[in-house]
Structure formats: structure tokens, C-alpha cells
């Protein structure tokens, strides 16, 4: 018996004359809503179905010390499963905010691909498998006759190293560069023969407080995604846009010997979600860099994927 692909609706849609609104029920983030138009629109608002398929896990990738050039993979990789629909929700929030900027009167429907649909799928196959399953599920949804466009976000796989990031990265994750062994030149290429340990020629990084610095060691949340725009009636692909976004973090004030421990877990978890949101918005041409309101956030532990427990306030001495 053929297994049925499942798209999970994580929103409720309410449409009234001259007013469209959405209630977005999600874990660990704010509530996106369609803006109320100040004047009646001359044409009916467009309806977008927003679908995220980034899944329920992200990858920790760390460069490892290698001797010689015969190593098949110079990186260790660890998959962390995140509880709830937190990652998909961050992506959908980014798409929603982009449409709020560009088409504030539009109606938005929110869905995600069930994480189980991507179980045991290799990173290099996740993009093709995800879009295939989503299209298959959409074909059986008669309600798309009332939609105008469908916007889908899937993981994007990149085989080669890019701008100081590791190879074979896909979807959402964290790349850790713990070694001083590489130099980023002005052309973006790397030289493994440079043993200079100064950070003066390193990558641009930011400390947890937002201050800028340079370092050859860093912890970098990344968002490698593919955005698809489909015609809702025909499911024809109208547009594709790949994003390879990352944010390199380094705290020179940290006393941690292992750079992976230099960024507090709650800060790193927040940066993962924020980057996922901004990356999705950027795929739509929106810039959320000036947006400071991120709503209620339940931070996840980047080591376990579990929600972080709030620390009790220490009494003042």
C-alpha cells in the first residue's frame, strides 16, 4: 500500500469583506498576521499558500584536524532533532513577514511537510524528494483553486566549500571552524599552507553583543535553502531562488578553549531561528535586518534540540 504524503496545516484562515487575517499557531515564535488595509483595495487580495519543508533537525558540522590530503571528509557531522515544528515555523514566519512588507493585504495559508516524510533521506536528495512529495500532496488539494501562488522552501545542498564554510552543507545547521589552518583571501579562496595564527586576515565575525571583529575561528549558523514559486492552479514552477546564508560568530572575550563552547547555547539557538527567518524573507526580496521585534521565543538547546529551561534569577548581593 502506497504511503500518503502529508502536508500539515499549521494555520487557520479567516476571510472577511475588505479584511483578510491569519492566525498562525506555532511553537516557539511570534504570531504572523496579515495587515488590515487602511483603504478598500481596488482588486481582491492575492492568496498565497506558504509551505516549509526544512524539517525538524539541523546539522552540526565541525572541521577536524587532518594529516595529508587523503581524507575523504575533513568534517565531523552530527544531526540534532528539534522538538516541535520550530524550524519550519521560523521559515514560515520569514515568508509571512516578507509578504507583509510587499503585499500587506494578501491572504496567507501556512503548511509544512511532515518531518517523517524526510526520514532517512540523504542531504543531497532532500531538495528533490521534498518538492516531489509536496507537489504530489498539493495535486490532491481542491482548495488550491482559491489560491494564486504557492511558495515552498526546501533544503538546498551545496557540495563544495563556500566562503569559509564547510562542504556538503544542506538546510539549517551550524558550522564550527575551530582551526587556524585556513586563510580567507580577498578573492574568497583559502590557503591551507598559511600557518599564521593572527586573526587580522580572518573572516568578518560578530560577537554575541553584536560588535564586529575578525577571526579565523568561528561558530556559524547557516541556512541553505531553495525557494520555489508555483502556480496554484497548474503547479507549474514559476520561479526558483537558492540562498546560502550564514552568520559567523566569535567571542574574543570567551575563555573557552573550544570555540564551539564560546557562544552560549541560548544565544546560538536564537541565532539559528533568526537566520532561518531572515533567509526565508531574503528569498522573497525582503530585508529583515532592521526588524528587532521577534516575539516570544522558546530557545532550543543546539546540542540536544530540547527547549532550554529558563535560569532562575540570581539574587543581588
Short mmCIF file of C-alpha atoms in Angstrom, two decimals:
data_model
loop_
_atom_site.label_atom_id
_atom_site.label_comp_id
_atom_site.label_asym_id
_atom_site.label_seq_id
_atom_site.Cartn_x
_atom_site.Cartn_y
_atom_site.Cartn_z
CA UNK A 1 0.00 0.00 0.00
CA UNK A 2 1.46 3.36 -1.06
CA UNK A 3 2.08 5.77 1.78
CA UNK A 4 0.23 9.05 1.51
CA UNK A 5 2.30 12.22 1.68
CA UNK A 6 1.09 14.57 4.40
CA UNK A 7 1.14 18.35 4.45
CA UNK A 8 0.39 19.71 7.89
CA UNK A 9 -1.72 22.85 8.06
CA UNK A 10 -0.47 24.97 10.93
CA UNK A 11 -2.76 27.92 10.44
CA UNK A 12 -6.40 28.86 10.45
CA UNK A 13 -7.66 31.07 7.64
CA UNK A 14 -10.37 33.70 8.07
CA UNK A 15 -11.51 35.86 5.16
CA UNK A 16 -13.98 38.73 5.61
CA UNK A 17 -15.06 41.50 3.19
CA UNK A 18 -12.22 44.02 2.75
CA UNK A 19 -10.23 42.27 5.50
CA UNK A 20 -8.01 39.22 5.48
CA UNK A 21 -6.33 37.82 8.54
CA UNK A 22 -4.47 34.67 9.51
CA UNK A 23 -3.94 33.04 12.86
CA UNK A 24 -0.61 31.25 12.88
CA UNK A 25 -0.45 28.56 15.57
CA UNK A 26 3.16 27.57 16.11
CA UNK A 27 5.75 26.65 18.72
CA UNK A 28 8.49 28.98 19.82
CA UNK A 29 7.79 32.18 17.95
CA UNK A 30 5.61 35.20 17.32
CA UNK A 31 2.23 35.29 15.58
CA UNK A 32 2.34 36.47 11.96
CA UNK A 33 -0.78 38.29 10.85
CA UNK A 34 -1.93 39.90 7.65
CA UNK A 35 -2.14 43.66 7.92
CA UNK A 36 -5.54 45.30 7.82
CA UNK A 37 -5.78 47.59 4.77
CA UNK A 38 -6.37 51.25 5.56
CA UNK A 39 -8.47 51.69 2.42
CA UNK A 40 -10.51 49.15 0.43
CA UNK A 41 -8.29 47.51 -2.23
CA UNK A 42 -9.20 48.09 -5.86
CA UNK A 43 -8.71 44.38 -6.62
CA UNK A 44 -9.21 41.31 -4.43
CA UNK A 45 -6.13 40.45 -2.38
CA UNK A 46 -3.96 37.59 -3.62
CA UNK A 47 -3.88 34.35 -1.67
CA UNK A 48 -0.57 32.62 -1.06
CA UNK A 49 -0.03 29.14 0.30
CA UNK A 50 3.28 29.04 2.17
CA UNK A 51 4.89 25.63 2.65
CA UNK A 52 8.07 24.84 4.58
CA UNK A 53 9.94 21.54 4.27
CA UNK A 54 13.17 22.23 6.18
CA UNK A 55 12.20 19.52 8.64
CA UNK A 56 12.72 19.03 12.36
CA UNK A 57 16.51 18.76 12.54
CA UNK A 58 19.66 20.68 11.89
CA UNK A 59 23.27 19.59 11.42
CA UNK A 60 26.35 20.40 13.49
CA UNK A 61 29.38 20.32 11.18
CA UNK A 62 32.89 20.76 12.60
CA UNK A 63 36.18 20.96 10.75
CA UNK A 64 38.62 18.38 12.06
CA UNK A 65 42.39 18.26 12.06
CA UNK A 66 43.67 16.26 9.09
CA UNK A 67 47.08 14.93 8.15
CA UNK A 68 47.89 14.69 4.46
CA UNK A 69 45.33 15.00 1.67
CA UNK A 70 43.79 11.52 1.61
CA UNK A 71 40.92 12.27 3.98
CA UNK A 72 37.53 11.63 2.39
CA UNK A 73 35.78 14.17 4.59
CA UNK A 74 37.57 16.72 6.78
CA UNK A 75 34.45 17.36 8.83
CA UNK A 76 32.52 15.65 11.59
CA UNK A 77 28.75 15.80 11.26
CA UNK A 78 26.08 15.39 13.89
CA UNK A 79 22.33 15.66 13.35
CA UNK A 80 20.25 17.26 16.13
CA UNK A 81 16.49 16.74 16.18
CA UNK A 82 14.43 19.72 17.33
CA UNK A 83 11.22 19.19 19.26
CA UNK A 84 8.03 20.53 17.68
CA UNK A 85 7.75 22.39 14.39
CA UNK A 86 10.15 25.15 15.44
CA UNK A 87 12.37 25.24 12.34
CA UNK A 88 9.52 25.17 9.82
CA UNK A 89 7.75 27.85 11.85
CA UNK A 90 10.79 30.15 11.65
CA UNK A 91 10.91 29.77 7.86
CA UNK A 92 7.18 30.41 7.52
CA UNK A 93 7.45 33.46 9.72
CA UNK A 94 10.11 34.85 7.39
CA UNK A 95 7.93 34.30 4.32
CA UNK A 96 4.98 35.86 6.12
CA UNK A 97 6.95 38.97 7.10
CA UNK A 98 8.22 39.36 3.53
CA UNK A 99 4.66 39.33 2.20
CA UNK A 100 3.61 41.70 4.97
CA UNK A 101 6.13 44.17 3.55
CA UNK A 102 5.35 43.65 -0.13
CA UNK A 103 1.65 42.72 -0.13
CA UNK A 104 0.14 43.60 3.24
CA UNK A 105 -3.42 42.84 2.13
CA UNK A 106 -2.66 39.35 0.89
CA UNK A 107 -4.17 36.25 2.47
CA UNK A 108 -1.70 33.59 3.61
CA UNK A 109 -2.19 29.89 4.31
CA UNK A 110 0.58 28.13 6.26
CA UNK A 111 1.62 24.49 5.88
CA UNK A 112 4.63 22.27 6.43
CA UNK A 113 5.75 18.88 5.20
CA UNK A 114 5.62 16.26 7.95
CA UNK A 115 9.14 15.55 9.18
CA UNK A 116 8.55 11.81 8.90
CA UNK A 117 8.29 12.20 5.13
CA UNK A 118 12.03 13.04 5.01
CA UNK A 119 13.21 10.35 7.41
CA UNK A 120 16.44 8.69 6.22
CA UNK A 121 16.66 10.85 3.09
CA UNK A 122 20.27 11.77 2.28
CA UNK A 123 21.14 15.50 2.44
CA UNK A 124 21.90 15.67 -1.30
CA UNK A 125 18.45 14.22 -2.09
CA UNK A 126 16.31 16.22 0.33
CA UNK A 127 15.52 19.09 -2.06
CA UNK A 128 14.23 16.86 -4.89
CA UNK A 129 12.38 14.46 -2.58
CA UNK A 130 10.74 17.30 -0.63
CA UNK A 131 9.42 19.23 -3.63
CA UNK A 132 8.22 15.98 -5.21
CA UNK A 133 6.25 14.98 -2.13
CA UNK A 134 4.81 18.48 -1.73
CA UNK A 135 3.62 18.68 -5.33
CA UNK A 136 2.12 15.20 -5.00
CA UNK A 137 0.19 16.28 -1.92
CA UNK A 138 -0.91 19.58 -3.48
CA UNK A 139 -2.34 17.79 -6.50
CA UNK A 140 -4.92 16.23 -4.16
CA UNK A 141 -5.93 19.55 -2.56
CA UNK A 142 -9.01 21.04 -4.25
CA UNK A 143 -8.74 24.21 -2.15
CA UNK A 144 -5.81 25.44 -4.25
CA UNK A 145 -8.36 26.61 -6.81
CA UNK A 146 -8.85 29.55 -4.46
CA UNK A 147 -5.13 30.28 -4.20
CA UNK A 148 -2.98 32.34 -6.55
CA UNK A 149 0.56 31.17 -5.80
CA UNK A 150 2.27 28.55 -3.68
CA UNK A 151 5.66 29.36 -2.15
CA UNK A 152 7.71 26.40 -0.99
CA UNK A 153 11.01 26.34 0.90
CA UNK A 154 13.11 23.16 0.81
CA UNK A 155 16.68 22.39 1.92
CA UNK A 156 19.41 23.23 -0.61
CA UNK A 157 22.53 21.07 -0.82
CA UNK A 158 25.95 22.51 -1.62
CA UNK A 159 28.74 20.07 -2.36
CA UNK A 160 31.71 22.44 -2.28
CA UNK A 161 33.11 24.68 0.43
CA UNK A 162 31.97 28.29 0.17
CA UNK A 163 33.29 31.48 1.74
CA UNK A 164 34.96 29.80 4.68
CA UNK A 165 32.07 27.38 5.26
CA UNK A 166 32.35 23.60 5.15
CA UNK A 167 31.41 21.33 2.27
CA UNK A 168 28.29 19.19 1.85
CA UNK A 169 26.05 21.54 3.82
CA UNK A 170 22.27 21.46 3.44
CA UNK A 171 19.24 23.06 5.05
CA UNK A 172 19.66 24.54 8.51
CA UNK A 173 22.62 23.95 10.77
CA UNK A 174 25.77 25.20 12.45
CA UNK A 175 29.29 25.08 11.04
CA UNK A 176 32.18 25.24 13.51
CA UNK A 177 35.62 26.37 12.30
CA UNK A 178 37.88 25.60 15.27
CA UNK A 179 41.25 25.68 13.49
CA UNK A 180 43.65 28.40 12.49
CA UNK A 181 44.78 26.43 9.46
CA UNK A 182 42.97 28.35 6.73
CA UNK A 183 43.27 31.91 5.49
CA UNK A 184 40.47 33.69 3.65
CA UNK A 185 41.98 35.84 0.91
CA UNK A 186 40.43 38.90 -0.67
CA UNK A 187 39.20 36.70 -3.52
CA UNK A 188 37.45 34.37 -1.08
CA UNK A 189 39.81 31.43 -1.69
CA UNK A 190 41.56 29.53 1.08
CA UNK A 191 45.20 28.59 1.57
CA UNK A 192 45.85 25.58 3.78
CA UNK A 193 49.60 26.28 3.80
CA UNK A 194 49.33 29.50 5.78
CA UNK A 195 50.11 28.78 9.44
CA UNK A 196 49.76 32.39 10.57
CA UNK A 197 47.59 32.40 13.71
CA UNK A 198 46.72 36.10 13.71
CA UNK A 199 43.03 36.88 13.25
CA UNK A 200 43.75 40.11 11.36
CA UNK A 201 43.13 38.44 8.00
CA UNK A 202 40.28 36.27 9.20
CA UNK A 203 36.60 36.34 8.37
CA UNK A 204 34.27 39.09 9.45
CA UNK A 205 32.52 37.88 12.58
CA UNK A 206 30.23 39.24 15.25
CA UNK A 207 30.35 38.83 19.00
CA UNK A 208 27.18 37.88 20.91
CA UNK A 209 26.70 41.58 21.77
CA UNK A 210 26.68 42.46 18.05
CA UNK A 211 30.11 44.07 17.89
CA UNK A 212 32.20 43.36 14.79
CA UNK A 213 35.54 41.60 14.81
CA UNK A 214 37.70 39.31 12.64
CA UNK A 215 38.61 35.73 13.37
CA UNK A 216 39.76 32.55 11.67
CA UNK A 217 37.82 30.57 14.26
CA UNK A 218 34.07 30.92 14.49
CA UNK A 219 30.71 29.29 15.01
CA UNK A 220 28.40 29.92 12.04
CA UNK A 221 24.68 29.15 11.91
CA UNK A 222 23.74 28.58 8.27
CA UNK A 223 20.61 28.45 6.13
CA UNK A 224 20.99 26.76 2.76
CA UNK A 225 17.52 26.77 1.24
CA UNK A 226 15.74 26.66 -2.12
CA UNK A 227 12.62 28.76 -2.65
CA UNK A 228 10.07 27.59 -5.20
CA UNK A 229 7.14 29.65 -6.52
CA UNK A 230 4.40 27.52 -8.07
CA UNK A 231 1.26 28.47 -9.94
CA UNK A 232 -1.52 27.32 -7.62
CA UNK A 233 -3.79 26.08 -10.41
CA UNK A 234 -1.26 24.25 -12.62
CA UNK A 235 1.58 23.65 -10.12
CA UNK A 236 3.97 24.86 -12.79
CA UNK A 237 7.26 26.21 -11.40
CA UNK A 238 7.30 29.97 -11.94
CA UNK A 239 10.48 30.83 -10.06
CA UNK A 240 13.38 29.28 -8.14
CA UNK A 241 15.86 31.02 -5.88
CA UNK A 242 18.67 29.44 -3.85
CA UNK A 243 20.02 31.02 -0.67
CA UNK A 244 23.32 30.23 1.05
CA UNK A 245 23.19 32.41 4.15
CA UNK A 246 25.30 32.23 7.28
CA UNK A 247 26.30 34.31 10.28
CA UNK A 248 29.82 33.86 11.68
CA UNK A 249 30.05 34.33 15.45
CA UNK A 250 33.14 34.68 17.62
CA UNK A 251 33.56 35.98 21.13
CA UNK A 252 37.13 37.06 21.75
CA UNK A 253 36.25 37.66 25.40
CA UNK A 254 35.37 33.99 25.91
CA UNK A 255 37.81 31.86 27.91
CA UNK A 256 36.60 28.62 26.27
CA UNK A 257 39.42 26.64 24.67
CA UNK A 258 36.99 25.01 22.25
CA UNK A 259 35.49 27.71 20.02
CA UNK A 260 32.29 25.65 19.81
CA UNK A 261 31.76 26.39 23.51
CA UNK A 262 32.41 30.13 23.18
CA UNK A 263 28.86 31.04 22.18
CA UNK A 264 26.21 30.42 24.88
CA UNK A 265 23.59 27.84 23.92
CA UNK A 266 20.66 30.24 24.24
CA UNK A 267 22.39 32.83 22.02
CA UNK A 268 23.25 30.22 19.39
CA UNK A 269 19.72 28.78 19.39
CA UNK A 270 18.22 32.24 18.91
CA UNK A 271 20.64 32.97 16.06
CA UNK A 272 19.69 29.72 14.29
CA UNK A 273 16.00 30.63 14.33
CA UNK A 274 16.58 34.27 13.43
CA UNK A 275 18.81 33.34 10.49
CA UNK A 276 16.23 30.84 9.20
CA UNK A 277 13.60 33.56 9.33
CA UNK A 278 15.71 36.20 7.63
CA UNK A 279 16.98 33.79 5.00
CA UNK A 280 13.42 32.87 4.02
CA UNK A 281 12.46 36.56 3.88
CA UNK A 282 15.53 37.35 1.77
CA UNK A 283 14.50 34.71 -0.75
CA UNK A 284 11.41 36.89 -1.28
CA UNK A 285 13.47 40.06 -1.66
CA UNK A 286 12.71 41.36 1.84
CA UNK A 287 15.23 42.69 4.35
CA UNK A 288 14.53 41.92 8.00
CA UNK A 289 17.87 43.23 9.25
CA UNK A 290 16.17 46.29 10.72
CA UNK A 291 13.44 44.25 12.38
CA UNK A 292 14.12 43.99 16.09
CA UNK A 293 10.83 42.51 17.29
CA UNK A 294 11.00 38.71 17.21
CA UNK A 295 8.15 38.00 19.56
CA UNK A 296 8.07 35.24 22.18
CA UNK A 297 10.88 32.79 21.54
CA UNK A 298 11.40 29.43 23.14
CA UNK A 299 15.13 28.88 22.82
CA UNK A 300 16.27 25.39 21.86
CA UNK A 301 19.43 23.76 23.10
CA UNK A 302 21.58 23.42 19.95
CA UNK A 303 23.22 20.33 21.44
CA UNK A 304 20.05 18.35 22.17
CA UNK A 305 17.19 20.09 20.33
CA UNK A 306 15.25 20.33 23.58
CA UNK A 307 13.77 23.62 24.84
CA UNK A 308 16.11 25.44 27.19
CA UNK A 309 14.85 25.91 30.73
CA UNK A 310 14.87 29.47 31.97
CA UNK A 311 17.58 30.09 34.53
CA UNK A 312 16.45 31.39 37.89
CA UNK A 313 17.50 34.97 38.56
CA UNK A 314 20.40 35.27 40.93
CA UNK A 315 19.73 37.39 43.98
CA UNK A 316 21.70 40.59 44.11
CA UNK A 317 24.40 40.76 46.71
#
